[in-house]
Coordinates of C-alpha atoms in Angstrom, one line a residue:
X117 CA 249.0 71.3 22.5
X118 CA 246.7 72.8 24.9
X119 CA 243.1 73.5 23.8
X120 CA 239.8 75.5 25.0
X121 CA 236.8 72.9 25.1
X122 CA 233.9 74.0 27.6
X123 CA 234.0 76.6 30.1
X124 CA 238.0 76.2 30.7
X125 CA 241.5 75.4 29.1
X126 CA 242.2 71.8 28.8
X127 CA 245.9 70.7 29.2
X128 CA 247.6 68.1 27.3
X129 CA 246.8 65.4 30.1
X130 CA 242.7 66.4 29.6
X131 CA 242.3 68.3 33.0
X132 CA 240.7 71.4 33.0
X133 CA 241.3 74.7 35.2
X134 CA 237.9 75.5 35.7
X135 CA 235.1 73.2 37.3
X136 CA 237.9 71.0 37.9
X137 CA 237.7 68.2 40.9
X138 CA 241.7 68.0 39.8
X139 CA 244.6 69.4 41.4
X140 CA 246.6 71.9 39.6
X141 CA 249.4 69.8 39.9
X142 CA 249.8 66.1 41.1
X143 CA 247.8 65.3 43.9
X144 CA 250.3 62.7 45.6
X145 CA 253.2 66.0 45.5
X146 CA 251.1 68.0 48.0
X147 CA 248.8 66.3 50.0
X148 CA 249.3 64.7 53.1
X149 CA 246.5 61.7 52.4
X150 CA 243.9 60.5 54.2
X151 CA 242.4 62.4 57.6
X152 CA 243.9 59.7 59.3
X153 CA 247.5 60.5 58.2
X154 CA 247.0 64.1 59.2
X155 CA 245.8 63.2 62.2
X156 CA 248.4 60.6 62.7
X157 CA 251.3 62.9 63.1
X158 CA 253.0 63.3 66.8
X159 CA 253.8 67.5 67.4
X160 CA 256.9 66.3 68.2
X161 CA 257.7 64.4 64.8
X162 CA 257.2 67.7 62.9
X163 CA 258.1 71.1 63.0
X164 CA 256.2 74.2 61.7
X165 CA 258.7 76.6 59.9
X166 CA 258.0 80.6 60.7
X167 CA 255.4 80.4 57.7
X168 CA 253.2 77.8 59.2
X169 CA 254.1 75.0 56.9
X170 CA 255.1 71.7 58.8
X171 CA 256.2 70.0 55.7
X172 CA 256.0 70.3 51.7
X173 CA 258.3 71.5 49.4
X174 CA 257.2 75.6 50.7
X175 CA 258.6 74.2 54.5
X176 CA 261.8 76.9 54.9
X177 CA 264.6 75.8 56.5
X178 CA 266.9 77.4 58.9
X179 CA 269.6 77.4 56.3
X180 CA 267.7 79.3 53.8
X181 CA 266.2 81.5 55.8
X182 CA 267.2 85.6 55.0
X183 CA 265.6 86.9 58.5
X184 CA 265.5 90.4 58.7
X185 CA 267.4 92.0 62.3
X186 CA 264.9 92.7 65.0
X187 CA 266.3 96.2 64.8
X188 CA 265.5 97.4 61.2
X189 CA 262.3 94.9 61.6
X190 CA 260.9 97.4 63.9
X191 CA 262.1 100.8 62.2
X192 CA 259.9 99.5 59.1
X193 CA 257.2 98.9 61.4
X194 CA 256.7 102.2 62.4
X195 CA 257.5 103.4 59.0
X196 CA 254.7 101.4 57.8
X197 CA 252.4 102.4 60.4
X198 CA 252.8 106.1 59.6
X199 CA 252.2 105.5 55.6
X200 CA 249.1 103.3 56.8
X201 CA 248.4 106.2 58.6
X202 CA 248.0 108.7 56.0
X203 CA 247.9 106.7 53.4
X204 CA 246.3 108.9 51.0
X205 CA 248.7 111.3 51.4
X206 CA 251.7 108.8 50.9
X207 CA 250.5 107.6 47.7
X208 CA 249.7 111.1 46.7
X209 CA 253.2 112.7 47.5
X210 CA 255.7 109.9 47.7
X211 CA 254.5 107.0 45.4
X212 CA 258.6 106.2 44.9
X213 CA 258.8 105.5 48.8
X214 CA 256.2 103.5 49.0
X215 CA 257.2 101.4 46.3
X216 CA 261.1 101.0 47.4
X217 CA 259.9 100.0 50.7
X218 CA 257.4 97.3 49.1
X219 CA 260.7 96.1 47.3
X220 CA 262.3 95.9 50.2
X221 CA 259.4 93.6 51.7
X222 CA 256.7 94.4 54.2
X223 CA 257.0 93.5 57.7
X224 CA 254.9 90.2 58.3
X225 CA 252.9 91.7 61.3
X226 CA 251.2 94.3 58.9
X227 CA 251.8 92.5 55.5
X228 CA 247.9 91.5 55.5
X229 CA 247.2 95.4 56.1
X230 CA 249.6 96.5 53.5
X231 CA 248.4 94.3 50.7
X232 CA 244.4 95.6 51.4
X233 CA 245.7 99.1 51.4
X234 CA 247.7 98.6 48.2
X235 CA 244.8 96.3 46.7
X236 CA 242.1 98.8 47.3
X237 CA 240.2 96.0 49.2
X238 CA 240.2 98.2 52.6
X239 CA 238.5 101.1 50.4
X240 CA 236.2 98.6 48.6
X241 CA 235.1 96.6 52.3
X242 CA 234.3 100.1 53.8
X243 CA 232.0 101.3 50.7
X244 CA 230.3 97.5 50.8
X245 CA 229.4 97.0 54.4
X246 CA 227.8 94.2 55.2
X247 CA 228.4 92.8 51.6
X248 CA 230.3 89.7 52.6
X249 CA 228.3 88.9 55.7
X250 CA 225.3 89.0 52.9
X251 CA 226.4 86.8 50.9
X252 CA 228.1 84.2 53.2
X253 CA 225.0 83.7 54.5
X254 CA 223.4 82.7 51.2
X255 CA 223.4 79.1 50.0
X256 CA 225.1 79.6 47.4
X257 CA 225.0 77.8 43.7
X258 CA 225.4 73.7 44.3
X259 CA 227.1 74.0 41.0
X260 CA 230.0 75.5 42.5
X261 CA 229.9 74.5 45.9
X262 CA 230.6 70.4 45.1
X263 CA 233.7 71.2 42.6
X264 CA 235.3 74.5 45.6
X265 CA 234.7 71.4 48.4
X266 CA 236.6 69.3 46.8
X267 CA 239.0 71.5 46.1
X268 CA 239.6 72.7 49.7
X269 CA 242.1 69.8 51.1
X270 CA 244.4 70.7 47.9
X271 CA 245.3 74.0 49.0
X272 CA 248.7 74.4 51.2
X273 CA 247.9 71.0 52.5
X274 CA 250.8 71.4 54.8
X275 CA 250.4 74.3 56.2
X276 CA 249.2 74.8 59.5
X277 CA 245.9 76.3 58.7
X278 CA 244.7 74.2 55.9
X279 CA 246.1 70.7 57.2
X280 CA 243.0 70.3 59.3
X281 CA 240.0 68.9 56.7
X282 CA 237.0 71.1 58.1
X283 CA 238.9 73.2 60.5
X284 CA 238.9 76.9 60.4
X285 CA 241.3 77.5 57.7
X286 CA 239.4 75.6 54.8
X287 CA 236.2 77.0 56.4
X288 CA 237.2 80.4 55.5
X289 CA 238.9 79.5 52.1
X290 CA 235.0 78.3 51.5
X291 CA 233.0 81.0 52.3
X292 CA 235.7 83.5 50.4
X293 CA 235.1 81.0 47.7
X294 CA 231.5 80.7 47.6
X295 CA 231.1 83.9 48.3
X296 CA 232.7 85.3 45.2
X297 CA 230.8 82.9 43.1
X298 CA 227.9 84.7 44.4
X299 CA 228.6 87.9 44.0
X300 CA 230.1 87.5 40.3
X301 CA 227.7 84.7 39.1
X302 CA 228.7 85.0 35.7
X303 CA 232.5 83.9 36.5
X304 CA 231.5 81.4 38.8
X305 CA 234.7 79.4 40.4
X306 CA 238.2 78.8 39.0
X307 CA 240.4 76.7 41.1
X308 CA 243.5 78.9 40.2
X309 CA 241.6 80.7 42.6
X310 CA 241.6 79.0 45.9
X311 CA 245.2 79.0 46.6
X312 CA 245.1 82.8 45.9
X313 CA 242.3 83.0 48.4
X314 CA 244.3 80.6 50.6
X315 CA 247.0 82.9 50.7
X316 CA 245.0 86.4 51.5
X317 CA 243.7 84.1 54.4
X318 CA 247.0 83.7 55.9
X319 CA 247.1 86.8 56.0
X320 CA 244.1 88.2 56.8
X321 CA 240.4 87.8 58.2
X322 CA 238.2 86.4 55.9
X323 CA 235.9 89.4 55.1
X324 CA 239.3 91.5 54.1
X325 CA 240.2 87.8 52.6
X326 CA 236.9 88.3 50.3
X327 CA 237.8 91.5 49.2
X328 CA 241.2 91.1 48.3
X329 CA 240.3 88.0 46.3
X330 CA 237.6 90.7 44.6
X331 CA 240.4 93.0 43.5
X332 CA 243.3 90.7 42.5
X333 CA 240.2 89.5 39.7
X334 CA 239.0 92.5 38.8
X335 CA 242.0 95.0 38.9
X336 CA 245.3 92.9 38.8
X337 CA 244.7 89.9 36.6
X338 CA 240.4 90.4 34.9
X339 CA 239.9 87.7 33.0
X340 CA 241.8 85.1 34.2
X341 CA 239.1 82.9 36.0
X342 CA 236.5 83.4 33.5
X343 CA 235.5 80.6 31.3
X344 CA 237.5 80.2 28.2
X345 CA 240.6 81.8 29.7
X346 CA 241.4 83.7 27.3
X347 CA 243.1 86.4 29.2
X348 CA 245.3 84.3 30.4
X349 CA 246.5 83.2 26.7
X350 CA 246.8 86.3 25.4
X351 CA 249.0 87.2 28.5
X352 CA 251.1 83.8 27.5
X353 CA 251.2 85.2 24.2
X354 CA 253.0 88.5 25.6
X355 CA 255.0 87.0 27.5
X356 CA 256.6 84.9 24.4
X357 CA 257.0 88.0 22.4
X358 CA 258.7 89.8 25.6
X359 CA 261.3 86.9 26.1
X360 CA 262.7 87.1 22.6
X361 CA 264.1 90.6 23.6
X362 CA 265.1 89.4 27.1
X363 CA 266.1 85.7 26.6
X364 CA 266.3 85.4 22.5
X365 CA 267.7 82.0 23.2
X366 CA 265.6 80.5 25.1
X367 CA 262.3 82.2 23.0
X368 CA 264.3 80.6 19.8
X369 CA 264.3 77.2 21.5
X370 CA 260.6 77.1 22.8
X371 CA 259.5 78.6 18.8
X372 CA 261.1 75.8 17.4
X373 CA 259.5 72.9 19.3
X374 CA 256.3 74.2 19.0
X375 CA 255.8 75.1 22.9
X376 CA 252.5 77.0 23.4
X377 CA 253.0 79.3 26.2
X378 CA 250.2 77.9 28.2
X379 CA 251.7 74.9 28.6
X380 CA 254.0 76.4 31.5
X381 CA 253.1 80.0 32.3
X382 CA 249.4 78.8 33.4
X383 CA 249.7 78.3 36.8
X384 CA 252.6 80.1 37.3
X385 CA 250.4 83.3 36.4
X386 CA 246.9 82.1 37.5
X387 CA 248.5 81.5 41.1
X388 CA 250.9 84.2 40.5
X389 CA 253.6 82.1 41.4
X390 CA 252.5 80.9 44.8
X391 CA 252.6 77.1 44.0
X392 CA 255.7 77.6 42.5
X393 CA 258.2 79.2 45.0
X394 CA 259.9 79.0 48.1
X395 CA 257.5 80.9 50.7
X396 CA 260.2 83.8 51.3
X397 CA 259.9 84.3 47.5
X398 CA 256.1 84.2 47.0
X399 CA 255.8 87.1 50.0
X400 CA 258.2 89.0 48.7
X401 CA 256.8 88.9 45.1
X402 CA 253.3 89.2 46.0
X403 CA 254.6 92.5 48.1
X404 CA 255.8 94.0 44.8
X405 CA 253.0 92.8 42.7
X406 CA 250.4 94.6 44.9
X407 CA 252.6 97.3 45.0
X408 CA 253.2 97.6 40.8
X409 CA 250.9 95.3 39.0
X410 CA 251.1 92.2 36.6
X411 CA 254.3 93.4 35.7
X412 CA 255.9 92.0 38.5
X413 CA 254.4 88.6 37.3
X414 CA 255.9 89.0 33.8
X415 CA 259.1 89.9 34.8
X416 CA 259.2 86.3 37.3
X417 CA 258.1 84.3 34.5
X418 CA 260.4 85.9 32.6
X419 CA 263.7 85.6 34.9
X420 CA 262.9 81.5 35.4
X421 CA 263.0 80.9 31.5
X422 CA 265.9 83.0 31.1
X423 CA 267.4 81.0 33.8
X424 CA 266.4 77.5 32.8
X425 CA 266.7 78.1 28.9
X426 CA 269.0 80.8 28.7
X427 CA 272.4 78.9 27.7
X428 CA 273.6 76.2 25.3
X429 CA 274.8 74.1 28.1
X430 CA 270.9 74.1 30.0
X431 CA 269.8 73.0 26.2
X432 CA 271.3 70.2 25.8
X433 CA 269.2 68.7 28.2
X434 CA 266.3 69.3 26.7
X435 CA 266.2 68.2 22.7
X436 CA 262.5 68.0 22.8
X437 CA 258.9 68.8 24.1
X438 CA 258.6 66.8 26.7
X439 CA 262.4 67.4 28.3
X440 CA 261.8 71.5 28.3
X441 CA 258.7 71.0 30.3
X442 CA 260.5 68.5 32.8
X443 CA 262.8 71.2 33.3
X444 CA 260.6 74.0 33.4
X445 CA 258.7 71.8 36.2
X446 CA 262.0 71.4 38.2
X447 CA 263.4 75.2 38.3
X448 CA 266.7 75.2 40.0
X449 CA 266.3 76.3 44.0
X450 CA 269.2 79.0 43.4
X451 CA 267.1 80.6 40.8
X452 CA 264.2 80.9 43.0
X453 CA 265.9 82.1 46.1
X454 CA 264.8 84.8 47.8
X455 CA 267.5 87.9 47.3
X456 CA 268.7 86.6 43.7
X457 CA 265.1 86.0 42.5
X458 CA 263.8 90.0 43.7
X459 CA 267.1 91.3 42.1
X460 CA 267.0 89.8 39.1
X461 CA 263.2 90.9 38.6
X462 CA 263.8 94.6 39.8
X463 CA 267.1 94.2 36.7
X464 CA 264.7 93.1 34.4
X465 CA 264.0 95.8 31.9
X466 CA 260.4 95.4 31.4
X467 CA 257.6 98.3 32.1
X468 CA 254.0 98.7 32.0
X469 CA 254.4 100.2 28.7
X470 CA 255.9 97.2 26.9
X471 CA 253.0 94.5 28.7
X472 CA 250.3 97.5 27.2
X473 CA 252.3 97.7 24.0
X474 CA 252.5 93.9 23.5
X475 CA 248.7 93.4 24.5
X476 CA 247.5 95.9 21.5
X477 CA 249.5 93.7 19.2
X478 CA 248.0 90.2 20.7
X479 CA 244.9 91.6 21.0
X480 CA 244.7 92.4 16.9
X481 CA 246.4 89.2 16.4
X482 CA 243.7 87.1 18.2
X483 CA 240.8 89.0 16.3
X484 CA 242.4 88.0 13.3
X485 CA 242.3 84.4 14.2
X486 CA 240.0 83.8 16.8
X487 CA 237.6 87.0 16.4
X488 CA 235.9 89.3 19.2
X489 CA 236.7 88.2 22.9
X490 CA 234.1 86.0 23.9
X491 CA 234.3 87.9 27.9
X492 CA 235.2 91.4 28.1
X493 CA 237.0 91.9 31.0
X494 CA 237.2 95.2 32.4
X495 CA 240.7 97.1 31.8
X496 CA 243.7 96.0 33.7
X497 CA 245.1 98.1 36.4
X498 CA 249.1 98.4 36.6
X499 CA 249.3 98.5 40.9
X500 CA 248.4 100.4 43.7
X501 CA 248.7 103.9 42.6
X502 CA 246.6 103.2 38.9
X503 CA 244.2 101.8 41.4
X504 CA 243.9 104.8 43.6
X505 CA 243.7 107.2 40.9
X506 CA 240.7 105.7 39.5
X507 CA 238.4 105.1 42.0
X508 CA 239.8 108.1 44.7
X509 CA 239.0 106.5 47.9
X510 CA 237.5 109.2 50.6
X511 CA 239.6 109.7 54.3
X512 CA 237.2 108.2 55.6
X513 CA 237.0 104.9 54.0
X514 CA 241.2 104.9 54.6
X515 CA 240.8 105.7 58.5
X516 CA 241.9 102.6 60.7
X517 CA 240.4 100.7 63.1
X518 CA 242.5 99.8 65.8
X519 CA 242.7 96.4 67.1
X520 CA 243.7 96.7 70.4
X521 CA 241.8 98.9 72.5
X522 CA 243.2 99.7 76.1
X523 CA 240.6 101.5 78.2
X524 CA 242.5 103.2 81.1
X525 CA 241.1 103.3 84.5
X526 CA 240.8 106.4 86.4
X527 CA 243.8 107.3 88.2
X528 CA 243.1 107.9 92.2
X529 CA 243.9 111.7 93.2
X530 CA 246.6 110.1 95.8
X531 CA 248.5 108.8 93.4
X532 CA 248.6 112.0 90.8
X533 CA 251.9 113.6 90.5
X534 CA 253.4 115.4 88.1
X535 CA 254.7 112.3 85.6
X536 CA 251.5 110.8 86.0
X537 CA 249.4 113.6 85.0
X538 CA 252.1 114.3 81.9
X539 CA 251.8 110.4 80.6
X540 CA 248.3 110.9 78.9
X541 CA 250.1 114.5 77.3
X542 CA 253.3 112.4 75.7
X543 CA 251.4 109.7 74.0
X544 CA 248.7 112.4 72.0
X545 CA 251.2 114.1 71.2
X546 CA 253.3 111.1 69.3
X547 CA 250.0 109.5 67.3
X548 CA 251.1 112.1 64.7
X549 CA 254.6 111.6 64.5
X550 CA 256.8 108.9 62.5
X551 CA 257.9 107.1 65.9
X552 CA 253.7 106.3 66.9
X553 CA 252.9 103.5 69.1
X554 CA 252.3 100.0 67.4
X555 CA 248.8 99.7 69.7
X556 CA 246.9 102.5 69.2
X557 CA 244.4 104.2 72.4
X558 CA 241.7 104.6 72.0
X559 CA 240.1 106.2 74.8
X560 CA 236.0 106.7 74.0
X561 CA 235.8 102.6 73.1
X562 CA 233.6 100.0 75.1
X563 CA 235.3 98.2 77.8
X564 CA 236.0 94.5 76.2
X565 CA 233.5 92.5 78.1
X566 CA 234.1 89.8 80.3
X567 CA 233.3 87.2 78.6
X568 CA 235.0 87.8 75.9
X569 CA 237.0 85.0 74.5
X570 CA 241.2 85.9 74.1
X571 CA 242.5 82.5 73.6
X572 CA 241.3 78.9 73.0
X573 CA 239.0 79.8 70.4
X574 CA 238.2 77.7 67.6
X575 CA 235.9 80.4 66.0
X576 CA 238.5 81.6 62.9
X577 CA 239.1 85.6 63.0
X578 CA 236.3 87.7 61.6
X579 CA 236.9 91.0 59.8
X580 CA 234.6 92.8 62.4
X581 CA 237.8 91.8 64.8
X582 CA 239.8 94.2 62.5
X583 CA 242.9 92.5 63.5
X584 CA 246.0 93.9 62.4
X585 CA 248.4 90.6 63.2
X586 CA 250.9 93.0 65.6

């Protein structure tokens, strides 16, 4: 059984989740060794899949891949760009659109931009500026800084921008890391929380990286990464009690061998699933999870134990303990699979209103047994919209930034005619209109100066870039 003991849970094997110099799972199943194994590796004996990975059980295959045409890529673009656009509005007047086209999935060139908009993190980075920059310059706690080091080389070891010990990738995941430790002190570090981090980064500069990370513990998951976890057991405890209505099979079969839920929801929640599936899968959850809340998280967990526990014929292979959680280690690839996997959760009858419900009737159950909460978390928002409503962000603080800045030069008077002089006329008139540009003029912006530096780099992207990943 698992147990508290500490500041974290302790699994059955003794490892704990927080202050941990473990990895969540085993080390050998996602690392590539030694620097000199990394390093080791000809270009040409490796491929990188569209995600970045080179390898590792994430690495998509041609096969498997469910591209989207080029065509109706770029129509959601521009969709996307017009709700980024006036945002506010959007989530005001057409919450139900926004949503479908989150279910749908977000382009990948503005899926870092999305997910801040939808977090609140862009509202949060433009009422806190200079916030991050503070405290990455601080030293930090040594406490923390030993156990997040050692953590660094664990996370997405085969992808492209964390395969590098020291290079810019793990860099990042560091200061994101250290800096929340600084700036909630009294949480301190999880490692559930580094892949999270990991993934924002891939996403995203680091400053919008810090403040995503700030909202997924604060407003999506509180209480998660605090010491004791016990919002995280309680959430195990409602997800049981939702499975016997959805699966009452499988919820009959884990009762009777005595399986505490933490035992295999842990890191499936506290990473919100993004050691667990393929990388089409984790995007296209974490698009609907920004979008509507722990729900979304629920409703996975709840689909792969229906799944994998659902039937007489998937019991018999498991009589006991220890062959449910083999099996629960291993889900089946067709279950996690991109299209089945997002159609099956958007089936899945299960609303904010039952996870609320349920947590009222935990929540007295623990006092009964266990007493007050020892960390009070604040309340738990269900997505985007909840977010929006309570803290109503200004215009201002929504306005974007545009990356790419083109600074015309004058046009000589020999040249003028009558479709030059009309050019300037067309494109002001279409920055208000659904079919906008993807690069945005701006025409009162400082030149870019000579020697500024475009490519080659090794300096990761800063925040103060504002890159939008077009």
């Amino acid at each position: 059984m698992a147990r508290i003991q500490g500041n974290g849970l302790q699994a059955v094997d003794g490892r704990s989740l927080r202050g941990t110099t473990e990895s969540l799972s085993n080390p050998e199943d996602n690392s590539f060794g030694s620097d000199s194994e990394v390093n080791g590796f000809a270009s040409t004996e490796r491929e990188t899949d569209k995600y970045g990975f080179i390898g590792g059980a994430q690495q998509s295959s041609s096969e498997s891949a469910e591209d989207v045409p080029p065509e109706v890529l770029r129509q959601r673009e521009v969709k996307w760009l017009d709700m980024l656009n006036h945002w506010d509005k959007w989530m005001a007047k057409r919450h139900k659109k926004v949503k479908l086209r989150c279910q749908k999935g977000i382009p990948p060139s503005l899926r870092g931009r999305a997910w801040l908009y939808l977090s609140g993190g862009k509202v949060k980075r433009e009422q806190n500026q200079g916030k991050f920059q503070e405290l990455d310059s601080q030293a930090g706690d040594p406490k923390w800084l030993d156990v997040i080091e050692r953590d660094l080389h664990r996370q997405f070891p085969f992808h492209e921008m964390f395969v590098a010990r020291g290079g810019h990738g793990q860099k990042d995941l560091f200061s994101v890391l250290k800096a929340y430790t600084l700036y909630r002190p009294e949480e301190g570090y999880c490692q559930a929380q580094a892949p999270i981090a990991a993934v924002l980064l891939m996403h995203m500069p680091v400053e919008d990286a810090f403040w995503g990370l700030v909202q997924i513990c604060e407003k999506y998951l509180p209480g998660y990464y605090s010491a004791g976890l016990e919002a995280i057991q309680l959430d195990g405890e409602i997800l049981f009690a939702l499975l016997r209505r959805i699966s009452p099979l499988a919820h009959r079969h884990l009762k009777k061998h005595k399986m505490d839920p933490i035992l295999y929801m842990t890191e499936w929640f506290m990473c919100a699933f993004s050691r667990t599936l393929p990388w089409a899968s984790v995007l296209r959850i974490w698009d609907m999870f920004f979008c509507d809340g722990v729900k979304i998280i629920f409703r996975v967990g709840l689909v792969l134990l229906k799944c994998m526990l659902g039937s007489q014929e998937k019991l018999k292979k498991c009589p006991g303990q220890y062959e449910t959680m083999e099996l629960l280690r291993a889900i089946e690839p067709r279950y996690m699979q991109e299209s089945f996997l997002v159609r099956e959760v958007l089936e899945l009858p299960v609303s904010e209103r039952d996870i609320e419900k349920e947590h009222h009737s935990q929540l007295r159950r623990w006092k009964e047994t266990h007493g007050e909460l020892s960390c009070k978390s604040p309340p738990r928002m269900h997505g985007a919209r909840a977010i929006m409503d309570a803290e109503p962000p200004s215009r201002q603080d929504l306005r974007q930034k545009p990356t790419i800045i083109v600074e015309y030069p004058p046009v000589p008077s020999s040249v003028r005619d009558g479709k030059e002089e009309k050019e300037p006329e067309r494109e002001k008139g279409m920055e208000n209109t659904e079919h906008a540009p993807l690069y945005h003029v701006h025409s009162e912006a400082p030149p870019l100066r000579k020697d500024t530096a475009l490519a080659g780099s090794t300096q990761s992207v800063s925040s103060a870039e504002q890159d939008t990943y077009l």
